[in-house]
mmCIF file of C-alpha atoms and ligand atoms in Angstrom:
data_model
loop_
_atom_site.group_PDB
_atom_site.id
_atom_site.type_symbol
_atom_site.label_atom_id
_atom_site.label_comp_id
_atom_site.label_asym_id
_atom_site.label_seq_id
_atom_site.Cartn_x
_atom_site.Cartn_y
_atom_site.Cartn_z
ATOM 1 C CA MET A 1 116.248 70.036 104.389
ATOM 2 C CA ASN A 2 117.172 73.523 105.550
ATOM 3 C CA LYS A 3 114.780 76.376 104.901
ATOM 4 C CA GLN A 4 115.925 78.230 101.785
ATOM 5 C CA ILE A 5 116.350 81.940 102.410
ATOM 6 C CA TYR A 6 115.796 83.974 99.261
ATOM 7 C CA LEU A 7 117.495 87.365 99.212
ATOM 8 C CA ASP A 8 117.562 88.011 95.486
ATOM 9 C CA TYR A 9 114.415 90.078 95.037
ATOM 10 C CA ASN A 10 116.123 92.496 92.637
ATOM 11 C CA ALA A 11 116.534 89.548 90.252
ATOM 12 C CA THR A 12 112.872 88.658 90.526
ATOM 13 C CA VAL A 13 110.054 88.839 93.044
ATOM 14 C CA PRO A 14 108.066 85.613 93.559
ATOM 15 C CA LEU A 15 104.587 85.658 92.052
ATOM 16 C CA LEU A 16 102.366 87.320 94.678
ATOM 17 C CA LYS A 17 99.594 85.102 96.073
ATOM 18 C CA GLU A 18 96.871 87.559 95.058
ATOM 19 C CA VAL A 19 98.353 87.803 91.570
ATOM 20 C CA LYS A 20 98.438 84.022 91.244
ATOM 21 C CA LYS A 21 94.759 83.852 92.226
ATOM 22 C CA SER A 22 93.866 86.539 89.679
ATOM 23 C CA LEU A 23 95.683 84.554 86.970
ATOM 24 C CA ILE A 24 93.777 81.386 87.795
ATOM 25 C CA ASP A 25 90.493 83.339 87.708
ATOM 26 C CA CYS A 26 91.531 84.754 84.351
ATOM 27 C CA MET A 27 92.319 81.287 82.962
ATOM 28 C CA ASP A 28 88.853 80.183 84.008
ATOM 29 C CA VAL A 29 87.164 82.936 81.991
ATOM 30 C CA GLY A 30 87.788 81.116 78.720
ATOM 31 C CA PRO A 31 89.655 81.636 75.450
ATOM 32 C CA LEU A 32 90.871 85.220 75.528
ATOM 33 C CA ASN A 33 92.037 86.921 72.363
ATOM 34 C CA ALA A 34 91.382 90.632 72.783
ATOM 35 C CA SER A 35 91.176 91.136 69.006
ATOM 36 C CA SER A 36 88.019 89.017 68.711
ATOM 37 C CA ILE A 37 84.727 90.872 68.380
ATOM 38 C CA HIS A 38 82.664 88.382 70.383
ATOM 39 C CA TYR A 39 82.001 88.003 74.114
ATOM 40 C CA TYR A 40 85.394 86.438 74.928
ATOM 41 C CA GLY A 41 87.251 89.036 72.905
ATOM 42 C CA ARG A 42 85.487 91.812 74.814
ATOM 43 C CA LYS A 43 86.353 90.086 78.110
ATOM 44 C CA GLY A 44 89.991 90.001 77.034
ATOM 45 C CA LYS A 45 89.937 93.680 76.084
ATOM 46 C CA ASP A 46 88.401 94.579 79.466
ATOM 47 C CA ILE A 47 91.121 92.675 81.327
ATOM 48 C CA ILE A 48 93.811 94.578 79.435
ATOM 49 C CA ASP A 49 92.033 97.876 80.038
ATOM 50 C CA VAL A 50 91.796 97.300 83.798
ATOM 51 C CA ALA A 51 95.497 96.391 83.947
ATOM 52 C CA ARG A 52 96.480 99.483 81.973
ATOM 53 C CA THR A 53 94.329 101.634 84.264
ATOM 54 C CA ASN A 54 95.969 100.161 87.381
ATOM 55 C CA LEU A 55 99.472 100.660 86.053
ATOM 56 C CA GLY A 56 98.618 104.210 84.966
ATOM 57 C CA LYS A 57 97.327 104.956 88.474
ATOM 58 C CA LEU A 58 100.419 103.523 90.124
ATOM 59 C CA ILE A 59 102.748 105.871 88.268
ATOM 60 C CA ASN A 60 100.210 108.667 87.837
ATOM 61 C CA THR A 61 100.073 108.831 84.084
ATOM 62 C CA ASN A 62 97.471 108.545 81.353
ATOM 63 C CA LYS A 63 96.831 104.856 80.707
ATOM 64 C CA ASN A 64 96.727 105.543 76.966
ATOM 65 C CA ASN A 65 100.439 106.290 77.031
ATOM 66 C CA ILE A 66 101.314 102.766 78.177
ATOM 67 C CA ILE A 67 102.311 99.997 75.780
ATOM 68 C CA PHE A 68 102.642 96.475 77.126
ATOM 69 C CA THR A 69 105.697 94.592 75.886
ATOM 70 C CA GLY A 70 107.296 91.216 76.583
ATOM 71 C CA SER A 71 109.798 92.673 79.065
ATOM 72 C CA ALA A 72 111.486 95.887 80.103
ATOM 73 C CA THR A 73 114.335 94.815 77.817
ATOM 74 C CA GLU A 74 111.967 94.725 74.841
ATOM 75 C CA ALA A 75 110.495 98.117 75.764
ATOM 76 C CA ILE A 76 114.004 99.598 75.882
ATOM 77 C CA ASN A 77 114.941 98.025 72.531
ATOM 78 C CA LEU A 78 111.740 99.348 70.948
ATOM 79 C CA LEU A 79 112.478 102.845 72.187
ATOM 80 C CA PHE A 80 116.177 102.881 71.330
ATOM 81 C CA SER A 81 115.586 101.645 67.782
ATOM 82 C CA ASN A 82 114.121 105.134 67.200
ATOM 83 C CA PHE A 83 117.275 107.058 68.099
ATOM 84 C CA ASN A 84 120.735 107.374 66.606
ATOM 85 C CA THR A 85 122.302 109.287 69.457
ATOM 86 C CA ILE A 86 121.764 107.952 72.954
ATOM 87 C CA VAL A 87 123.627 109.221 76.004
ATOM 88 C CA VAL A 88 123.695 106.704 78.853
ATOM 89 C CA SER A 89 125.186 106.441 82.313
ATOM 90 C CA SER A 90 127.992 103.949 82.858
ATOM 91 C CA ILE A 91 125.974 101.935 85.394
ATOM 92 C CA GLU A 92 122.947 101.172 83.245
ATOM 93 C CA HIS A 93 121.587 97.636 82.997
ATOM 94 C CA LEU A 94 122.778 95.621 79.985
ATOM 95 C CA ALA A 95 119.291 96.054 78.502
ATOM 96 C CA VAL A 96 120.279 99.708 78.017
ATOM 97 C CA LEU A 97 124.014 99.370 77.411
ATOM 98 C CA SER A 98 123.699 96.596 74.820
ATOM 99 C CA SER A 99 120.707 97.942 72.953
ATOM 100 C CA SER A 100 121.923 101.552 72.800
ATOM 101 C CA LYS A 101 125.429 100.508 71.603
ATOM 102 C CA SER A 102 126.263 103.970 72.858
ATOM 103 C CA ASP A 103 129.696 105.448 73.181
ATOM 104 C CA HIS A 104 128.251 108.512 74.859
ATOM 105 C CA ILE A 105 128.813 107.357 78.414
ATOM 106 C CA ILE A 106 128.400 109.483 81.537
ATOM 107 C CA PRO A 107 130.490 108.301 84.506
ATOM 108 C CA VAL A 108 129.324 108.002 88.104
ATOM 109 C CA THR A 109 130.887 109.163 91.365
ATOM 110 C CA ARG A 110 132.461 106.784 93.892
ATOM 111 C CA ASP A 111 129.054 106.695 95.591
ATOM 112 C CA GLY A 112 127.481 105.392 92.398
ATOM 113 C CA ILE A 113 125.609 108.574 91.455
ATOM 114 C CA VAL A 114 125.583 109.846 87.873
ATOM 115 C CA ASP A 115 128.007 112.768 87.507
ATOM 116 C CA LEU A 116 125.699 115.705 86.759
ATOM 117 C CA ASN A 117 128.507 118.161 85.964
ATOM 118 C CA PHE A 118 129.928 115.740 83.435
ATOM 119 C CA LEU A 119 126.468 115.247 81.921
ATOM 120 C CA GLU A 120 125.957 118.976 81.510
ATOM 121 C CA THR A 121 129.361 119.585 79.933
ATOM 122 C CA TYR A 122 128.930 116.557 77.681
ATOM 123 C CA LEU A 123 125.492 117.540 76.420
ATOM 124 C CA LYS A 124 126.601 121.129 75.819
ATOM 125 C CA LYS A 125 129.246 119.862 73.373
ATOM 126 C CA LEU A 126 127.268 116.999 71.868
ATOM 127 C CA VAL A 127 123.934 118.523 71.032
ATOM 128 C CA LYS A 128 125.366 121.397 68.982
ATOM 129 C CA ASN A 129 125.379 119.167 65.925
ATOM 130 C CA ASN A 130 122.807 116.665 67.011
ATOM 131 C CA LYS A 131 119.108 117.299 66.858
ATOM 132 C CA LYS A 132 117.530 114.101 68.132
ATOM 133 C CA THR A 133 119.394 113.025 71.246
ATOM 134 C CA LEU A 134 118.010 110.711 73.908
ATOM 135 C CA VAL A 135 119.422 110.736 77.430
ATOM 136 C CA SER A 136 118.872 107.464 79.299
ATOM 137 C CA VAL A 137 119.531 107.224 83.031
ATOM 138 C CA MET A 138 118.084 104.568 85.331
ATOM 139 C CA TRP A 139 116.098 105.547 88.429
ATOM 140 C CA VAL A 140 117.530 102.893 90.754
ATOM 141 C CA ASN A 141 120.622 100.821 90.094
ATOM 142 C CA ASN A 142 119.929 97.091 90.222
ATOM 143 C CA GLU A 143 123.256 96.200 91.863
ATOM 144 C CA SER A 144 123.962 98.998 94.356
ATOM 145 C CA GLY A 145 120.389 100.180 94.928
ATOM 146 C CA VAL A 146 121.595 103.779 94.568
ATOM 147 C CA ILE A 147 118.785 106.183 93.612
ATOM 148 C CA GLN A 148 119.782 108.467 90.750
ATOM 149 C CA PRO A 149 118.975 112.205 90.730
ATOM 150 C CA ILE A 150 116.436 111.865 87.920
ATOM 151 C CA GLU A 151 114.857 115.300 88.427
ATOM 152 C CA GLU A 152 118.253 116.936 87.906
ATOM 153 C CA VAL A 153 119.034 114.717 84.913
ATOM 154 C CA VAL A 154 115.747 115.807 83.327
ATOM 155 C CA GLU A 155 116.462 119.467 84.076
ATOM 156 C CA ILE A 156 119.882 119.322 82.422
ATOM 157 C CA ALA A 157 118.697 117.271 79.451
ATOM 158 C CA LYS A 158 115.788 119.632 78.776
ATOM 159 C CA LYS A 159 118.157 122.617 78.843
ATOM 160 C CA TYR A 160 119.844 121.062 75.799
ATOM 161 C CA GLU A 161 116.547 119.988 74.223
ATOM 162 C CA CYS A 162 117.188 116.293 74.645
ATOM 163 C CA LEU A 163 114.494 113.706 75.250
ATOM 164 C CA VAL A 164 114.803 111.632 78.404
ATOM 165 C CA HIS A 165 114.238 107.947 79.104
ATOM 166 C CA CYS A 166 114.365 106.409 82.536
ATOM 167 C CA ASP A 167 114.732 102.680 83.146
ATOM 168 C CA ALA A 168 112.549 102.338 86.226
ATOM 169 C CA ALA A 169 112.575 98.531 86.436
ATOM 170 C CA GLN A 170 114.167 98.650 89.896
ATOM 171 C CA ALA A 171 112.321 101.742 91.090
ATOM 172 C CA LEU A 172 108.766 100.441 90.724
ATOM 173 C CA GLY A 173 107.441 99.242 94.076
ATOM 174 C CA LYS A 174 110.462 100.638 95.918
ATOM 175 C CA ILE A 175 110.116 104.409 95.590
ATOM 176 C CA LYS A 176 107.377 106.780 94.536
ATOM 177 C CA ILE A 177 107.029 107.278 90.790
ATOM 178 C CA ASN A 178 104.763 110.165 89.881
ATOM 179 C CA LEU A 179 104.982 111.063 86.214
ATOM 180 C CA GLU A 180 102.890 114.186 86.771
ATOM 181 C CA GLU A 181 105.757 115.583 88.805
ATOM 182 C CA ILE A 182 108.613 114.893 86.425
ATOM 183 C CA GLU A 183 109.040 115.765 82.773
ATOM 184 C CA LEU A 184 110.223 112.371 81.551
ATOM 185 C CA ASP A 185 109.486 111.476 77.928
ATOM 186 C CA PHE A 186 109.834 107.722 78.320
ATOM 187 C CA LEU A 187 109.805 105.251 81.174
ATOM 188 C CA THR A 188 110.267 101.491 81.024
ATOM 189 C CA LEU A 189 109.010 98.963 83.565
ATOM 190 C CA SER A 190 109.182 95.254 84.312
ATOM 191 C CA GLY A 191 106.296 93.280 85.841
ATOM 192 C CA HIS A 192 108.291 90.558 87.569
ATOM 193 C CA LYS A 193 110.099 93.075 89.767
ATOM 194 C CA ILE A 194 106.828 93.704 91.640
ATOM 195 C CA GLY A 195 105.393 90.196 91.849
ATOM 196 C CA ALA A 196 103.803 89.762 88.416
ATOM 197 C CA PRO A 197 104.911 86.851 86.207
ATOM 198 C CA THR A 198 108.069 87.162 84.122
ATOM 199 C CA GLY A 199 107.643 88.046 80.460
ATOM 200 C CA ILE A 200 105.699 91.278 80.792
ATOM 201 C CA GLY A 201 107.015 94.820 80.605
ATOM 202 C CA ALA A 202 105.837 98.259 79.598
ATOM 203 C CA LEU A 203 106.920 101.347 77.747
ATOM 204 C CA VAL A 204 105.374 104.590 78.917
ATOM 205 C CA TYR A 205 105.757 107.219 76.226
ATOM 206 C CA ASN A 206 105.052 110.808 75.448
ATOM 207 C CA ASP A 207 102.482 110.615 72.674
ATOM 208 C CA LYS A 208 103.695 113.859 71.094
ATOM 209 C CA ILE A 209 106.694 111.895 69.878
ATOM 210 C CA ASN A 210 106.195 109.480 67.005
ATOM 211 C CA LEU A 211 107.821 106.122 67.545
ATOM 212 C CA THR A 212 108.302 103.441 64.911
ATOM 213 C CA PRO A 213 107.499 99.927 66.150
ATOM 214 C CA GLN A 214 109.923 97.021 65.897
ATOM 215 C CA ILE A 215 107.342 94.242 65.813
ATOM 216 C CA LEU A 216 104.827 94.549 62.975
ATOM 217 C CA GLY A 217 101.677 92.552 62.470
ATOM 218 C CA GLY A 218 98.075 92.796 63.604
ATOM 219 C CA GLY A 219 98.266 96.297 65.029
ATOM 220 C CA GLN A 220 97.872 95.442 68.721
ATOM 221 C CA GLU A 221 98.964 97.983 71.351
ATOM 222 C CA LYS A 222 98.079 100.862 69.021
ATOM 223 C CA GLY A 223 100.308 99.358 66.370
ATOM 224 C CA MET A 224 103.361 99.791 68.602
ATOM 225 C CA ARG A 225 103.766 96.127 69.527
ATOM 226 C CA ALA A 226 101.971 93.644 67.345
ATOM 227 C CA GLY A 227 101.177 90.087 68.414
ATOM 228 C CA THR A 228 98.214 88.660 70.305
ATOM 229 C CA GLU A 229 98.443 90.145 73.772
ATOM 230 C CA ASN A 230 99.892 88.188 76.677
ATOM 231 C CA ILE A 231 96.680 88.516 78.657
ATOM 232 C CA LEU A 232 97.892 86.529 81.670
ATOM 233 C CA GLY A 233 101.084 88.583 81.892
ATOM 234 C CA ILE A 234 99.159 91.826 81.506
ATOM 235 C CA ARG A 235 96.551 90.771 84.069
ATOM 236 C CA GLY A 236 99.350 89.838 86.492
ATOM 237 C CA PHE A 237 101.123 93.153 85.994
ATOM 238 C CA GLY A 238 97.853 95.038 86.554
ATOM 239 C CA GLU A 239 97.017 93.099 89.729
ATOM 240 C CA ALA A 240 100.524 93.565 91.144
ATOM 241 C CA ALA A 241 100.215 97.286 90.337
ATOM 242 C CA LYS A 242 96.879 97.396 92.198
ATOM 243 C CA ILE A 243 98.525 95.887 95.280
ATOM 244 C CA MET A 244 101.318 98.465 95.076
ATOM 245 C CA ILE A 245 98.720 101.291 94.855
ATOM 246 C CA ASN A 246 96.981 99.974 97.941
ATOM 247 C CA THR A 247 100.181 99.826 99.962
ATOM 248 C CA LYS A 248 101.140 103.155 101.444
ATOM 249 C CA GLU A 249 103.613 105.193 99.448
ATOM 250 C CA ASN A 250 107.243 104.439 100.183
ATOM 251 C CA ASN A 251 106.287 101.912 102.809
ATOM 252 C CA CYS A 252 109.638 100.207 103.205
ATOM 253 C CA SER A 253 110.369 100.827 106.865
ATOM 254 C CA GLN A 254 110.282 97.153 107.928
ATOM 255 C CA VAL A 255 112.458 96.193 104.970
ATOM 256 C CA GLU A 256 114.912 98.935 105.861
ATOM 257 C CA VAL A 257 115.129 97.774 109.477
ATOM 258 C CA LEU A 258 116.037 94.265 108.285
ATOM 259 C CA ARG A 259 118.574 95.494 105.711
ATOM 260 C CA ASP A 260 120.189 97.862 108.216
ATOM 261 C CA PHE A 261 120.275 95.179 110.917
ATOM 262 C CA PHE A 262 122.050 92.851 108.494
ATOM 263 C CA GLN A 263 124.435 95.589 107.326
ATOM 264 C CA GLN A 264 125.381 96.339 110.930
ATOM 265 C CA LYS A 265 126.007 92.652 111.688
ATOM 266 C CA ILE A 266 128.269 92.432 108.638
ATOM 267 C CA LYS A 267 130.203 95.461 109.881
ATOM 268 C CA ASP A 268 130.465 93.968 113.375
ATOM 269 C CA TYR A 269 131.605 90.513 112.266
ATOM 270 C CA ARG A 270 133.769 91.464 109.291
ATOM 271 C CA PRO A 271 134.700 95.170 109.506
ATOM 272 C CA GLU A 272 136.866 95.112 106.369
ATOM 273 C CA THR A 273 133.736 94.523 104.236
ATOM 274 C CA ILE A 274 133.245 97.264 101.652
ATOM 275 C CA ILE A 275 129.676 98.529 101.344
ATOM 276 C CA PHE A 276 129.039 100.105 97.950
ATOM 277 C CA GLY A 277 126.949 103.268 97.874
ATOM 278 C CA GLU A 278 126.642 103.326 101.669
ATOM 279 C CA LYS A 279 126.737 107.120 101.819
ATOM 280 C CA ALA A 280 124.353 107.603 98.901
ATOM 281 C CA ASN A 281 120.589 107.675 98.848
ATOM 282 C CA ARG A 282 119.807 103.962 98.427
ATOM 283 C CA VAL A 283 116.564 102.025 98.194
ATOM 284 C CA ALA A 284 115.736 100.257 101.443
ATOM 285 C CA ASN A 285 116.041 96.681 100.189
ATOM 286 C CA THR A 286 119.499 96.482 98.616
ATOM 287 C CA LEU A 287 122.980 95.852 99.983
ATOM 288 C CA LEU A 288 126.011 95.417 97.725
ATOM 289 C CA ILE A 289 129.203 94.396 99.479
ATOM 290 C CA ALA A 290 132.604 92.818 98.859
ATOM 291 C CA LEU A 291 135.561 91.376 100.671
ATOM 292 C CA PRO A 292 138.921 92.221 99.113
ATOM 293 C CA GLN A 293 140.210 88.616 99.209
ATOM 294 C CA ILE A 294 137.061 86.684 98.302
ATOM 295 C CA PRO A 295 135.826 86.275 94.710
ATOM 296 C CA GLY A 296 132.080 86.785 94.369
ATOM 297 C CA ASP A 297 131.453 83.380 92.767
ATOM 298 C CA LEU A 298 133.127 81.613 95.693
ATOM 299 C CA ALA A 299 131.064 83.621 98.188
ATOM 300 C CA LEU A 300 127.842 82.808 96.312
ATOM 301 C CA ILE A 301 128.576 79.083 96.220
ATOM 302 C CA LYS A 302 129.439 78.980 99.915
ATOM 303 C CA LEU A 303 126.320 80.939 100.873
ATOM 304 C CA ASP A 304 124.212 78.739 98.602
ATOM 305 C CA LEU A 305 125.524 75.665 100.419
ATOM 306 C CA GLU A 306 124.248 77.264 103.632
ATOM 307 C CA SER A 307 120.796 77.711 101.946
ATOM 308 C CA PHE A 308 121.063 81.440 101.240
ATOM 309 C CA SER A 309 120.127 82.456 97.685
ATOM 310 C CA VAL A 310 121.889 85.715 96.907
ATOM 311 C CA SER A 311 123.472 87.180 93.817
ATOM 312 C CA SER A 312 126.518 88.930 92.493
ATOM 313 C CA GLY A 313 124.210 91.380 90.783
ATOM 314 C CA SER A 314 126.280 90.968 87.657
ATOM 315 C CA ALA A 315 125.488 87.429 86.553
ATOM 316 C CA CYS A 316 124.827 87.128 82.854
ATOM 317 C CA SER A 317 122.150 84.863 81.387
ATOM 318 C CA SER A 318 124.469 81.842 81.370
ATOM 319 C CA GLY A 319 124.583 82.134 85.161
ATOM 320 C CA LYS A 320 128.306 82.863 84.992
ATOM 321 C CA ILE A 321 129.557 85.757 87.079
ATOM 322 C CA SER A 322 131.237 88.466 85.099
ATOM 323 C CA LYS A 323 133.090 91.506 86.392
ATOM 324 C CA SER A 324 130.601 94.077 87.607
ATOM 325 C CA HIS A 325 130.669 97.141 85.365
ATOM 326 C CA VAL A 326 128.781 98.968 88.124
ATOM 327 C CA VAL A 327 131.421 98.326 90.783
ATOM 328 C CA SER A 328 134.156 99.146 88.240
ATOM 329 C CA SER A 329 132.461 102.410 87.271
ATOM 330 C CA MET A 330 132.321 103.399 90.929
ATOM 331 C CA GLY A 331 136.117 103.256 90.958
ATOM 332 C CA TYR A 332 136.569 99.871 92.618
ATOM 333 C CA ASP A 333 137.959 97.980 89.662
ATOM 334 C CA LYS A 334 139.929 95.554 91.858
ATOM 335 C CA LEU A 335 136.700 94.516 93.600
ATOM 336 C CA ALA A 336 134.611 94.175 90.437
ATOM 337 C CA SER A 337 134.664 90.356 90.609
ATOM 338 C CA ASN A 338 134.073 90.256 94.350
ATOM 339 C CA SER A 339 130.735 91.986 94.844
ATOM 340 C CA VAL A 340 127.765 90.171 96.333
ATOM 341 C CA ARG A 341 124.242 91.572 96.352
ATOM 342 C CA PHE A 342 121.660 90.913 99.036
ATOM 343 C CA SER A 343 118.251 92.138 97.959
ATOM 344 C CA PHE A 344 115.292 92.007 100.338
ATOM 345 C CA PRO A 345 111.626 92.281 99.309
ATOM 346 C CA PRO A 346 111.061 95.646 97.586
ATOM 347 C CA ASN A 347 108.566 96.927 100.165
ATOM 348 C CA ASP A 348 106.755 96.007 103.371
ATOM 349 C CA ALA A 349 103.656 94.691 101.585
ATOM 350 C CA ILE A 350 105.709 92.142 99.663
ATOM 351 C CA LEU A 351 107.800 91.376 102.757
ATOM 352 C CA ASN A 352 104.616 90.597 104.686
ATOM 353 C CA SER A 353 103.018 88.568 101.917
ATOM 354 C CA GLU A 354 106.083 86.323 101.784
ATOM 355 C CA SER A 355 107.375 84.196 104.638
ATOM 356 C CA LEU A 356 109.112 86.681 106.906
ATOM 357 C CA ILE A 357 112.888 86.824 107.079
ATOM 358 C CA THR A 358 113.905 86.803 110.730
ATOM 359 C CA THR A 359 116.767 88.692 112.361
ATOM 360 C CA LYS A 360 118.010 85.295 113.625
ATOM 361 C CA GLU A 361 118.388 84.115 110.025
ATOM 362 C CA LEU A 362 120.108 87.356 109.074
ATOM 363 C CA ASP A 363 122.495 86.987 111.974
ATOM 364 C CA MET A 364 123.318 83.466 110.717
ATOM 365 C CA LEU A 365 123.896 84.835 107.234
ATOM 366 C CA ALA A 366 126.214 87.554 108.551
ATOM 367 C CA ARG A 367 128.156 84.878 110.433
ATOM 368 C CA CYS A 368 128.483 82.845 107.228
ATOM 369 C CA TRP A 369 129.815 85.970 105.520
ATOM 370 C CA SER A 370 132.319 86.506 108.313
ATOM 371 C CA ASN A 371 133.570 82.915 107.859
ATOM 372 C CA LEU A 372 134.174 83.170 104.130
HETATM 373 N N1 PLP B 401 116.576 97.284 83.882
HETATM 374 C C1 PLP B 401 116.952 96.957 85.125
HETATM 375 C C2 PLP B 401 117.540 97.997 86.003
HETATM 376 C C3 PLP B 401 116.806 95.650 85.570
HETATM 377 O O1 PLP B 401 117.210 95.319 86.805
HETATM 378 C C4 PLP B 401 116.252 94.695 84.701
HETATM 379 C C5 PLP B 401 116.134 93.277 85.115
HETATM 380 O O2 PLP B 401 116.925 92.766 85.863
HETATM 381 C C6 PLP B 401 115.866 95.088 83.419
HETATM 382 C C7 PLP B 401 116.039 96.396 83.038
HETATM 383 C C8 PLP B 401 115.287 94.111 82.438
HETATM 384 O O3 PLP B 401 113.985 93.732 82.809
HETATM 385 P P1 PLP B 401 113.273 92.496 82.088
HETATM 386 O O4 PLP B 401 113.642 91.288 82.864
HETATM 387 O O5 PLP B 401 111.795 92.790 82.193
HETATM 388 O O6 PLP B 401 113.736 92.482 80.693
#
């Protein structure tokens, strides 16, 4: 059997070895319900506290402002259920677009960057009659990898007294997040994008703003998310966060070399390939491309047959490929069913903890692309 080459890290990062070990250790501790008063309950509480501390350190925020949820999607739904008016960018993940049900949509440029002039003009008109408006713009787009100008978004939103949420699911582990340096009100995160198990997310919130929970019950997570805590998920998220803290900031240079090598090979072998967001500030691990004549689903199947696991970036939960609203929003409507996403490990630490992807394999992959 051929070696499978996984290049779909933006979909999910494999459970890190160290995280897996920490989960097994945690399972060996005993029955952990953090609400219990006894020894095991206290152990459970400590595990959650350590994880919250690690995550707080990673993004430089007070751990008490972090609520663990079942996913980033849940964190976003919890937040959005508190707002009637939500302004979103056109390239947001479906977790944002579906749960906001917003028709206040800010377009992006052809490079995939949120249009700041449009945002400013839009907010100027909108907030006149609207007191409680939330602006939600993602930090890094999951399909194109384009980094959004979050500082500027915050500056504009604050000028019009809006609150700001940032979906940072694809930013964590790829770029520096320092909440002391940016005046965000809310941030949402997903554990499995940095090597924790799936099924754990977080909402980071400004505690001056009262939020109403969606899930009611035993008062866990300061009453913001009831239900006996997912201790294994939380432990995994905390351990993955610890590994990210210990890796040097923005340490993606090896990943970038691989991505850029592959991008160049694609250009050499098939020059008509369109590279989305090439001129924009992109994270080091992502490459979104298309060929005008080749549907994305066909490309994925052919690459899969050659043992390369990649993605269209726009697959829905049924696994079916839909038109990419991101590619469409960037002005490439005719290519919206053709895009294919190659996503490398988010940073060098994860690259090195996994089996390394060689330039020989990437050359083979680029040749497969050229033969589509
Ligand atoms: N936001 C972005 C940008 C994502 O890429 C994802 C997952 O793909 C999510 C939100 C949802 O994260 P979760 O799987 O934790 O619900």
